[in-house]
Each structure stands twice: as structure tokens, then as C-alpha cells.
PDB file of C-alpha atoms in Angstrom:
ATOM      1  CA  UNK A 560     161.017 140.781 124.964  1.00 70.00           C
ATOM      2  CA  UNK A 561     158.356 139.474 122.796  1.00 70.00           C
ATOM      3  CA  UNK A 562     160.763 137.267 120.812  1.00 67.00           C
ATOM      4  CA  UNK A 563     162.462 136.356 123.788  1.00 73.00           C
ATOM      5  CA  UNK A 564     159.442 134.973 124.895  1.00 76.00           C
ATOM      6  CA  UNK A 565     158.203 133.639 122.174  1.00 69.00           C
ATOM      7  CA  UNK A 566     161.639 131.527 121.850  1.00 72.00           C
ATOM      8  CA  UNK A 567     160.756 130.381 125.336  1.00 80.00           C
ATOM      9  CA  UNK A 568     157.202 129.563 125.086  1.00 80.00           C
ATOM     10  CA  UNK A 569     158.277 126.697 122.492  1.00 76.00           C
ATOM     11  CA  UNK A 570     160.020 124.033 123.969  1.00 83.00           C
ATOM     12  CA  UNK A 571     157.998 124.755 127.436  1.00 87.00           C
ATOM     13  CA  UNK A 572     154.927 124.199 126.335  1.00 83.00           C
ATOM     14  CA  UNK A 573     156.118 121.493 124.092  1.00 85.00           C
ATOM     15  CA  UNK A 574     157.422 119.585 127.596  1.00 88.00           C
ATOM     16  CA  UNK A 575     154.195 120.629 129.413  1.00 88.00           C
ATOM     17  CA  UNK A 576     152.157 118.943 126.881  1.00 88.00           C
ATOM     18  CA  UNK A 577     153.925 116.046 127.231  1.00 88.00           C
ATOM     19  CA  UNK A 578     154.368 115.678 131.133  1.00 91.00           C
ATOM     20  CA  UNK A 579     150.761 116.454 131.370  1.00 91.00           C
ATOM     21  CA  UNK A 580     149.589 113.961 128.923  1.00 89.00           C
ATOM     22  CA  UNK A 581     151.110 111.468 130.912  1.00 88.00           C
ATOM     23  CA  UNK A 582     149.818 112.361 134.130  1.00 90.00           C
ATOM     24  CA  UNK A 583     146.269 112.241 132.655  1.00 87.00           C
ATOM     25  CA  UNK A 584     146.394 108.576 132.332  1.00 87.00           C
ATOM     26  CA  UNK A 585     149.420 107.657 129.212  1.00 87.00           C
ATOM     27  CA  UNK A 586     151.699 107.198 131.723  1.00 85.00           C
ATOM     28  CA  UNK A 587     150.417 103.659 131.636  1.00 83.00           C
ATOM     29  CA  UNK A 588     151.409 102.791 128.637  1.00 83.00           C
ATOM     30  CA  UNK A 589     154.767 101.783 128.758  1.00 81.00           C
ATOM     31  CA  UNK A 590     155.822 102.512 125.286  1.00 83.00           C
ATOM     32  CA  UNK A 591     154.063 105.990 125.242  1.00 82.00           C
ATOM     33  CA  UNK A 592     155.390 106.166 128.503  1.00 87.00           C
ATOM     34  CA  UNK A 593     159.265 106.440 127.611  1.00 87.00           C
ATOM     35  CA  UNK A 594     158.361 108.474 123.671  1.00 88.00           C
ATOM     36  CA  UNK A 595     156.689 111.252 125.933  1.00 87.00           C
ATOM     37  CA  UNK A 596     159.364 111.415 128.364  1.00 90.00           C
ATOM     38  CA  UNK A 597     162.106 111.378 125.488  1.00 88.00           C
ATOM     39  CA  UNK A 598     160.112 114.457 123.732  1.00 87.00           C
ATOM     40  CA  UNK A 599     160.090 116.129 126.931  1.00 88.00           C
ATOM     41  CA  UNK A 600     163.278 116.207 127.821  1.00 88.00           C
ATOM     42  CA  UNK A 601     164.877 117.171 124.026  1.00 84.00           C
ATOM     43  CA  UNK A 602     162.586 119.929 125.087  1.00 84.00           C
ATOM     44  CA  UNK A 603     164.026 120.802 127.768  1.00 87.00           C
ATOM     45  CA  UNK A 604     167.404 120.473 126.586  1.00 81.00           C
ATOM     46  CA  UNK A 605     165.881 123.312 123.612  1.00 77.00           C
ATOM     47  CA  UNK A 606     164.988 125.282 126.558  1.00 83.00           C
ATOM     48  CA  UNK A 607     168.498 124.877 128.362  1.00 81.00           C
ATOM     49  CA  UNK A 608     170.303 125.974 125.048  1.00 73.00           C
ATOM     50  CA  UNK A 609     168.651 129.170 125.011  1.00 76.00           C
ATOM     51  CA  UNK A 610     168.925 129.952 128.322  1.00 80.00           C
ATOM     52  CA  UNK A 611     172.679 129.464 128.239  1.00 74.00           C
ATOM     53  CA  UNK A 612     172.386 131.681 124.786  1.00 70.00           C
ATOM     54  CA  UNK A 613     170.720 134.763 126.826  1.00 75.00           C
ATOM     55  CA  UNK A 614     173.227 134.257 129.490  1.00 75.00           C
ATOM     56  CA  UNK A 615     175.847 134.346 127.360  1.00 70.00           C
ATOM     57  CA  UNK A 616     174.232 137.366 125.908  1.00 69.00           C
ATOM     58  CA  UNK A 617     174.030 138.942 128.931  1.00 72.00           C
ATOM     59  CA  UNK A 618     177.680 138.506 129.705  1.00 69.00           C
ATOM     60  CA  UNK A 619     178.414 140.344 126.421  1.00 64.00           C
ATOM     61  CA  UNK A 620     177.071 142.933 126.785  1.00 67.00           C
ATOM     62  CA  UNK A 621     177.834 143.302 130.225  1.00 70.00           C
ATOM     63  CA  UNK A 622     180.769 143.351 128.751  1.00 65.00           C
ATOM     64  CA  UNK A 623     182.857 140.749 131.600  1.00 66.00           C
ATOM     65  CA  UNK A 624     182.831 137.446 129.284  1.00 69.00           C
ATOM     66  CA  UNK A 625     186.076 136.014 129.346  1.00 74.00           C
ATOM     67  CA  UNK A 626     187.851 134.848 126.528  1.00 78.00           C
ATOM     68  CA  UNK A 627     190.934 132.112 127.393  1.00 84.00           C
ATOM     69  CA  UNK A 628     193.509 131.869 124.404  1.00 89.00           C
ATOM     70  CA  UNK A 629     195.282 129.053 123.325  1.00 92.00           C
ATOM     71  CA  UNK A 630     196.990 127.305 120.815  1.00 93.00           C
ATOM     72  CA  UNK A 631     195.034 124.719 119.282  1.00 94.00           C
ATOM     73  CA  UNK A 632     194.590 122.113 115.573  1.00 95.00           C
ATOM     74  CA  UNK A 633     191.450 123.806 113.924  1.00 95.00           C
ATOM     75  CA  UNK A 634     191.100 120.974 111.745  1.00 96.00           C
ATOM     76  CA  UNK A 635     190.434 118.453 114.588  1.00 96.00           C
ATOM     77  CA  UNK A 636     187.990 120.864 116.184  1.00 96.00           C
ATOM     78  CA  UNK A 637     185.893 121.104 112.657  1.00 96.00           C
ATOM     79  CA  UNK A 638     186.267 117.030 112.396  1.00 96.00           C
ATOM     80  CA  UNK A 639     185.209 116.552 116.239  1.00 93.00           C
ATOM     81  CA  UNK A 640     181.976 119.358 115.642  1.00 93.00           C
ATOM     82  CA  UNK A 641     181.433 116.988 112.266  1.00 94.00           C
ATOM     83  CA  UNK A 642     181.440 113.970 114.070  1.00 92.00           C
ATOM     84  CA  UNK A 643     179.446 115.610 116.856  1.00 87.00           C
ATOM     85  CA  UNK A 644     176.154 115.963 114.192  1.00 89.00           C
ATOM     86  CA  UNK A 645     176.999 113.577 111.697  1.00 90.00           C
ATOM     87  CA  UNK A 646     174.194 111.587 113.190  1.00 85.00           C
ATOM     88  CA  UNK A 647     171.529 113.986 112.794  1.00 85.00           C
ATOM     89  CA  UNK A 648     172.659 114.707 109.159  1.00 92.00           C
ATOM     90  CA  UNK A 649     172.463 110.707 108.636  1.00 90.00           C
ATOM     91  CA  UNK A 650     168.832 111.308 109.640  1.00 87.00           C
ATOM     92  CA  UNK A 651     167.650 113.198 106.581  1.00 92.00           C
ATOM     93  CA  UNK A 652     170.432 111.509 104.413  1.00 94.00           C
ATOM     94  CA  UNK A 653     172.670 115.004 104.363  1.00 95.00           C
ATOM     95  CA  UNK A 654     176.634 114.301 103.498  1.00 95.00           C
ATOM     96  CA  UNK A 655     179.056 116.663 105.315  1.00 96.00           C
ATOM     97  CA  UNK A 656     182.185 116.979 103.428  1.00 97.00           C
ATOM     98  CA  UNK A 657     185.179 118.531 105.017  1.00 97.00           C
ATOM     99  CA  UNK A 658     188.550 119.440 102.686  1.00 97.00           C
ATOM    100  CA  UNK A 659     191.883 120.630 103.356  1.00 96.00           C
ATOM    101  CA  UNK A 660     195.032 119.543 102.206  1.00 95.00           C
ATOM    102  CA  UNK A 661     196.916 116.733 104.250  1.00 93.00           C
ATOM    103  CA  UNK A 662     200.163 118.209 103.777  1.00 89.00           C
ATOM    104  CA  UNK A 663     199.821 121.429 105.510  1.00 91.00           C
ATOM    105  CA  UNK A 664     199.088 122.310 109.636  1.00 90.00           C
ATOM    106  CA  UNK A 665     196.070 124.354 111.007  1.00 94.00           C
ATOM    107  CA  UNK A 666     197.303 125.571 114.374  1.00 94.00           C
ATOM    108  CA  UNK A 667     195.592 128.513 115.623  1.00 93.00           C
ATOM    109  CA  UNK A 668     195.637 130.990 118.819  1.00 91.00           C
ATOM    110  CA  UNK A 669     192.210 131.611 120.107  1.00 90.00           C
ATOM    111  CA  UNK A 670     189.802 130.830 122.586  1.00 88.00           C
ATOM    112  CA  UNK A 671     188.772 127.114 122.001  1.00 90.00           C
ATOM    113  CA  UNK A 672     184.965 126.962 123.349  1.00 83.00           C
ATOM    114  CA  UNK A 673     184.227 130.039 121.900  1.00 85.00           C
ATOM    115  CA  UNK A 674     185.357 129.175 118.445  1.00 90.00           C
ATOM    116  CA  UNK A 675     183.804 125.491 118.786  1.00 88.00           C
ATOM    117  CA  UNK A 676     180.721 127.037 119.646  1.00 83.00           C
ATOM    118  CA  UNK A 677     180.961 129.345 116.229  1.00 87.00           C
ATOM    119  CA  UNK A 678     181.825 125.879 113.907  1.00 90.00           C
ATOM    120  CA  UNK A 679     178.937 124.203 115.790  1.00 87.00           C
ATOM    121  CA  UNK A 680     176.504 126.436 115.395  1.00 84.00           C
ATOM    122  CA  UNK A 681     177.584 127.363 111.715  1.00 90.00           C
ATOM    123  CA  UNK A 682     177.490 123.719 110.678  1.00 92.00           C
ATOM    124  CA  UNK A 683     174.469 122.984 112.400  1.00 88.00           C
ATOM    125  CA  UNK A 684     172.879 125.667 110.518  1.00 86.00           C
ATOM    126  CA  UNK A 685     173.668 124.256 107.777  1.00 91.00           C
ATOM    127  CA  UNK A 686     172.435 121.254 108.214  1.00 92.00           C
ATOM    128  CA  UNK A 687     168.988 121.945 109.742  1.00 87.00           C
ATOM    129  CA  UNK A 688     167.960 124.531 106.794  1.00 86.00           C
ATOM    130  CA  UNK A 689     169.216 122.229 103.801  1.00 91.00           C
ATOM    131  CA  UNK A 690     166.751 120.192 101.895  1.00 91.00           C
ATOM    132  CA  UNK A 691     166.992 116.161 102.834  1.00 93.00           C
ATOM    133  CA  UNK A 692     169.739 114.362 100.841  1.00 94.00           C
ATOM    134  CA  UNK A 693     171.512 117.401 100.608  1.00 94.00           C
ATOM    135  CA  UNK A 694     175.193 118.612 100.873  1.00 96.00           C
ATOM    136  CA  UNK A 695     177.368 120.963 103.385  1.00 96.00           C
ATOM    137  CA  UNK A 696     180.251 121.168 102.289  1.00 97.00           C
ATOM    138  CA  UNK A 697     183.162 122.832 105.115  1.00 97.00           C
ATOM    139  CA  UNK A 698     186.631 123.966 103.670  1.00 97.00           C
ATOM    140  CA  UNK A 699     189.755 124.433 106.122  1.00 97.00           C
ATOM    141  CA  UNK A 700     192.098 126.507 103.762  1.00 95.00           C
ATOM    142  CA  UNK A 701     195.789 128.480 104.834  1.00 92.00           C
ATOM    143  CA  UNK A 702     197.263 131.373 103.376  1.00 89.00           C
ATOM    144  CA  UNK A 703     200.639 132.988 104.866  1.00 85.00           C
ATOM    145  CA  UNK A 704     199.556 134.595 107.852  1.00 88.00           C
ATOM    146  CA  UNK A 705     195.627 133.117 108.111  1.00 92.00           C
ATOM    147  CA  UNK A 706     193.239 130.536 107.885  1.00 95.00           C
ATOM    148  CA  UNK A 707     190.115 130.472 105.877  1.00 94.00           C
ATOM    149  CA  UNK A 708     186.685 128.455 107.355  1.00 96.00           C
ATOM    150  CA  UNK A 709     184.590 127.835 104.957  1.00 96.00           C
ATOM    151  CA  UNK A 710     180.699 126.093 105.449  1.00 96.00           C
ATOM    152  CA  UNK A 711     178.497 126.281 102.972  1.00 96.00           C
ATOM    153  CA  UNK A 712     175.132 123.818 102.062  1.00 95.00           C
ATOM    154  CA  UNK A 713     172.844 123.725  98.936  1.00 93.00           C
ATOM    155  CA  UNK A 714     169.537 124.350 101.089  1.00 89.00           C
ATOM    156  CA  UNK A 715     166.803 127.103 100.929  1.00 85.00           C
ATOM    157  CA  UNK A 716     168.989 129.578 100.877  1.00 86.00           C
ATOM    158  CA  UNK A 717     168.576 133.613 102.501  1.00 84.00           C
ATOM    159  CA  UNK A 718     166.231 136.406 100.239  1.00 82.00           C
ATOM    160  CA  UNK A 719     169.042 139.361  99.411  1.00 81.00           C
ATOM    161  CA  UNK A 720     166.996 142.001 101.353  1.00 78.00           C
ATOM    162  CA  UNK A 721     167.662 139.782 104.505  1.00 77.00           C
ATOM    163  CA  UNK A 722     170.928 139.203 104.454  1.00 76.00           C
ATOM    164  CA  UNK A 723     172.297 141.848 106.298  1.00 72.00           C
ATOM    165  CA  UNK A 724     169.449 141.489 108.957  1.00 70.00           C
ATOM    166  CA  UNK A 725     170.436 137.873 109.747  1.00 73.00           C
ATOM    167  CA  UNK A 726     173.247 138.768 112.746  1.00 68.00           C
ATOM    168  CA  UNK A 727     170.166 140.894 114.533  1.00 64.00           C
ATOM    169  CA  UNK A 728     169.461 138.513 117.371  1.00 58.00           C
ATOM    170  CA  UNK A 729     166.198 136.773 117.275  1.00 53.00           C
ATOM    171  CA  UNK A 730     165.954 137.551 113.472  1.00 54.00           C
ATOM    172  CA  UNK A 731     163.388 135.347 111.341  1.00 56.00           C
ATOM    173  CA  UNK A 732     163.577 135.411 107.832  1.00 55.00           C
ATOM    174  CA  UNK A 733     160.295 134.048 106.546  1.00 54.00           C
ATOM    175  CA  UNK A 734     159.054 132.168 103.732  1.00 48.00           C
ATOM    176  CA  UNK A 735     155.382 133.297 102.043  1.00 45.00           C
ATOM    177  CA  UNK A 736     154.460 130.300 100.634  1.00 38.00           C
ATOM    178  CA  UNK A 737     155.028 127.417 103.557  1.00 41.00           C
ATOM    179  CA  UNK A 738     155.818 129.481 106.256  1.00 40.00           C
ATOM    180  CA  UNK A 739     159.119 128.130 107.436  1.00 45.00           C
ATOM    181  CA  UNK A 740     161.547 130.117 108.765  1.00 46.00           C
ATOM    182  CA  UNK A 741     164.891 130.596 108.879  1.00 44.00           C
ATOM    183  CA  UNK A 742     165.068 130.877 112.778  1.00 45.00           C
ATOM    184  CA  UNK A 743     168.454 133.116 113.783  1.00 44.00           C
ATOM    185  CA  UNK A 744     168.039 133.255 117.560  1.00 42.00           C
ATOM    186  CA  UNK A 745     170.679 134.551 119.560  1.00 41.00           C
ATOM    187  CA  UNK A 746     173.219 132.257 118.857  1.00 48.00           C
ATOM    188  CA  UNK A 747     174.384 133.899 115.376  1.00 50.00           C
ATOM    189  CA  UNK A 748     174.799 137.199 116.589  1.00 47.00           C
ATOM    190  CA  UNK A 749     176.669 135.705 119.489  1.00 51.00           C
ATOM    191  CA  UNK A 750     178.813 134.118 116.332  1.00 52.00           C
ATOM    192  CA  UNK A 751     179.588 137.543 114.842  1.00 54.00           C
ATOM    193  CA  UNK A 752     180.542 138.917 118.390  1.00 51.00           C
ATOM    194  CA  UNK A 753     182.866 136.025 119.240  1.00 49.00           C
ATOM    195  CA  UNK A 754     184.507 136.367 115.785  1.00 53.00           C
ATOM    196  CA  UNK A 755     184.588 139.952 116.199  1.00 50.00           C
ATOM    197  CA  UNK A 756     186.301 139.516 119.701  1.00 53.00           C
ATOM    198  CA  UNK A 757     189.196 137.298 117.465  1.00 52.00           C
ATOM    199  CA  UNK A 758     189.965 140.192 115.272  1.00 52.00           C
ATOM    200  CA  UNK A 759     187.777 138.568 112.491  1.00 59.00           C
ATOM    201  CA  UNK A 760     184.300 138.700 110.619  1.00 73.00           C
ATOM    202  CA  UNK A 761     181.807 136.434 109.796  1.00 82.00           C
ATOM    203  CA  UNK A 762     180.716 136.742 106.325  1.00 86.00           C
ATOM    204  CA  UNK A 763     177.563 135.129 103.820  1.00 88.00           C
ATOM    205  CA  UNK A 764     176.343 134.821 100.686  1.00 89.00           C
ATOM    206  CA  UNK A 765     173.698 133.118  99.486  1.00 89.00           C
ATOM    207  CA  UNK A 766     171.124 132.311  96.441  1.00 90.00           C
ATOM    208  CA  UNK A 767     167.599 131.424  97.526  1.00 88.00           C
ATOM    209  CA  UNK A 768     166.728 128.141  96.164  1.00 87.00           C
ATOM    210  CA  UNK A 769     170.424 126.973  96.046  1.00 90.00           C
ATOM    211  CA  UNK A 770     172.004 127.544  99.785  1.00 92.00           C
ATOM    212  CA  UNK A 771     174.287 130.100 101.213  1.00 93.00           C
ATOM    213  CA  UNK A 772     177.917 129.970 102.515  1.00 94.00           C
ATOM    214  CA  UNK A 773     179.216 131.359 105.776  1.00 93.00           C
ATOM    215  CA  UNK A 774     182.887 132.136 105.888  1.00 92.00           C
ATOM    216  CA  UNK A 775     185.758 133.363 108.782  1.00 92.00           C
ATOM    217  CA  UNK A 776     189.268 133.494 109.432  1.00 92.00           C
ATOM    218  CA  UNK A 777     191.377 133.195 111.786  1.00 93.00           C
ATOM    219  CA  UNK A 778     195.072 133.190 112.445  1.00 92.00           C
ATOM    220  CA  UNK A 779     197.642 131.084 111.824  1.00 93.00           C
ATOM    221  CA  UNK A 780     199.907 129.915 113.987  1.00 89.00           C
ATOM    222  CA  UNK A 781     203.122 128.362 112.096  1.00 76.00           C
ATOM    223  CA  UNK A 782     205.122 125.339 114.383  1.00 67.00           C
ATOM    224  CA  UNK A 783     208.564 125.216 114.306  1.00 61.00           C
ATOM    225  CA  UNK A 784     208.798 122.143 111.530  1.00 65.00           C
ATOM    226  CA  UNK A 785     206.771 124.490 109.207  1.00 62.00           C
ATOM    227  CA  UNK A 786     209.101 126.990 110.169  1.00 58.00           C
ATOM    228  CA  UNK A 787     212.256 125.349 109.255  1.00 58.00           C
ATOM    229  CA  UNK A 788     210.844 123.620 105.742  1.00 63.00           C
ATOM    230  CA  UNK A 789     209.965 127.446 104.874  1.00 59.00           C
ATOM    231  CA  UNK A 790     213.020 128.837 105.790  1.00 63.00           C
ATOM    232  CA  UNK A 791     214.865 125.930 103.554  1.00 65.00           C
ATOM    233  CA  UNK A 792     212.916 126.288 100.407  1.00 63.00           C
ATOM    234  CA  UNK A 793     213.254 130.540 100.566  1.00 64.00           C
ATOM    235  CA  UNK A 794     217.080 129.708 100.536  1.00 64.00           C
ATOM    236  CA  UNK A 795     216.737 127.161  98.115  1.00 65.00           C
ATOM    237  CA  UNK A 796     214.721 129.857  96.039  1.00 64.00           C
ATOM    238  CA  UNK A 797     217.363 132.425  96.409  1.00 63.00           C
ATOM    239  CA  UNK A 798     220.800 130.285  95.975  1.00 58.00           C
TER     240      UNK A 798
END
């Protein structure tokens, strides 16, 4: 509870600041006017996330979240979560690189939101604890059966003795000398739980001082062109 609230405390008191600010006389300033109301509501929207995060929490444990399966391209969901923060990489001059190879399909079965929600947070992460001008760099990669997700930035990087503390929900890992922190809310262990639910496992490594790499898999689903062109080579092989 006393995370909790401390997680909620933030962005409200952040927004009342602002709001009341502006009733004690800014609001007359035009220009302060719309910077205070533009703080106040990215606030809010802070606040909104982790609201939806608890509820979502909630429903886990609760065990009656649904999970809606589907077949799907996994590479355009990682380009459209790319594209999604691209801008606020731009900001601090951070280059998201995605690879896979052009010749080969990425159609999965799983629950869309669920696993957009996983890349989105992942990258994010990514981006928000990496130095400025720095690099994340996401591989889509297939094997016979699976598919290999791959995000990994050259930021601050995780100390070993909390790495396998960072999926505890609300888990901070902090830093002695300038006190920031590497914030995990519940949104990672809500990662490892929807990953979990898709027969799979998130896993990390990481150096401090040189970034950290979060990996997944899921499965892949083969279309019936793939399917054919396979068939053809194994009796090519075998004539």
C-alpha cells in the first residue's frame, strides 16, 4: 500500500500544483495559462495509466482477465509500437533500430492488446532509462516452430543483485550516487504474467553502465505460401 500510494501521490500532486497555481492568479497569463494546463493534464494521463495498471492487476489476480486470441503480423505490431514513441526518442536524440529479415513472415496466435501492451512497455523502457543519444536496438527473429523478440538499449543498465527482483511489482532499483531510479511499477510484472499466460517467459540481462536486454518468444504461425515453399525445398533436398 505504501508504494501504491506513493505511485499515486506523484502525478496528483504534480496536477494540483498546477491547477492551483493558476487559480491563484497565473491563469492570467495566457502563455502560462495553456504550459500549466498541458503539465496538468500529462499528469493526469500518468495518473490514468496507473490506475488502468492496478485494475488490470486486480483482474489478474482475480483471476477473470480475458485473453482473446488471434492471428496476427508481429512485425507490424513492433513497427506501429516504434512509430508510436519514435517521437519521444527524437526528444533526447535516441535511434530505435528494428531488424528482421524481409524475406521471411512473422504471423503469430495470441492475444493482440495484451502482447502490444508487453512491446510497448518493453520498448518504452528502454527508451526512458537510456542515456540521451543513445541506442535500442529491437530484433524480430524466427526459428521453426517460434519467434524470438528481442529489445535491448545501451543505457544505465540493472546492478546483478537486482535482477531477479525487477518483475516484483512496484520494484525500484536505486542508484547511490544521483538517486535515480529504475522505476518498475506494475506494468512489468503485468509483462511477465501476460507472457506467462502465452506459454512464454520474459527474460534480461544486463551490465550496469552499458544497458540490458529483455527478450520473449512467441509462436509461430506458418501461412500456407510458407507452407508450400517448405514443403518444395524438403523434396528438393531429398530427390
Amino acid at each position: 500500500m505504501a508504494d501504491i500510494s506513493h505511485e499515486l501521490k506523484t502525478p496528483i500532486f504534480s496536477a494540483q500544483g498546477y491547477i492551483h497555481t493558476l487559480l491563484d492568479g497565473a491563469i492570467e497569463d495566457k502563455q502560462v495559462r495553456l504550459k500549466f494546463l498541458k503539465r496538468a493534464a500529462k499528469s493526469l494521463d500518468s495518473l490514468d495509466v496507473l490506475v488502468q495498471d492496478l485494475l488490470t492487476l486486480n483482474q489478474m489476480e482475480s483471476g477473470v482477465i480475458k485473453f482473446i486470441f488471434t492471428e496476427f503480423d508481429l512485425k507490424l505490431l513492433i513497427e506501429e509500437v516504434i512509430e508510436e514513441l519514435e517521437h519521444k526518442a527524437s526528444k533526447r536524440k535516441i535511434k530505435i533500430d528494428f531488424s528482421f529479415d524481409h524475406e521471411k513472415t512473422y504471423i503469430t496466435k495470441a492475444d493482440y492488446q495484451k502482447i502490444y501492451r508487453v512491446c510497448q512497455n518493453l520498448i518504452y523502457n528502454a527508451v526512458k532509462y537510456n542515456h540521451d543519444g543513445g541506442e535500442v536496438k529491437v530484433s524480430l527473429k524466427s526459428s521453426k516452430s517460434t519467434l524470438q523478440i528481442d529489445i535491448k538499449d545501451n543505457g544505465q543498465g540493472i546492478p546483478p543483485d537486482d535482477l531477479k527482483r525487477i518483475f516484483e511489482r512496484f520494484y525500484r532499483v536505486e542508484k547511490s550516487r544521483n538517486k535515480k531510479r529504475w522505476r518498475n511499477r506494475a506494468w512489468i510484472g503485468d509483462c511477465q504474467t501476460h507472457s506467462r499466460s502465452h506459454q512464454s517467459k520474459i527474460s534480461v540481462s544486463s551490465t550496469v553502465g552499458k544497458g540490458s536486454m529483455f527478450s520473449f518468444s512467441l509462436p509461430l504461425i506458418k501461412d500456407k505460401k510458407t507452407l508450400e515453399k517448405e514443403l518444395a525445398e524438403n523434396k528438393a533436398s531429398t530427390a
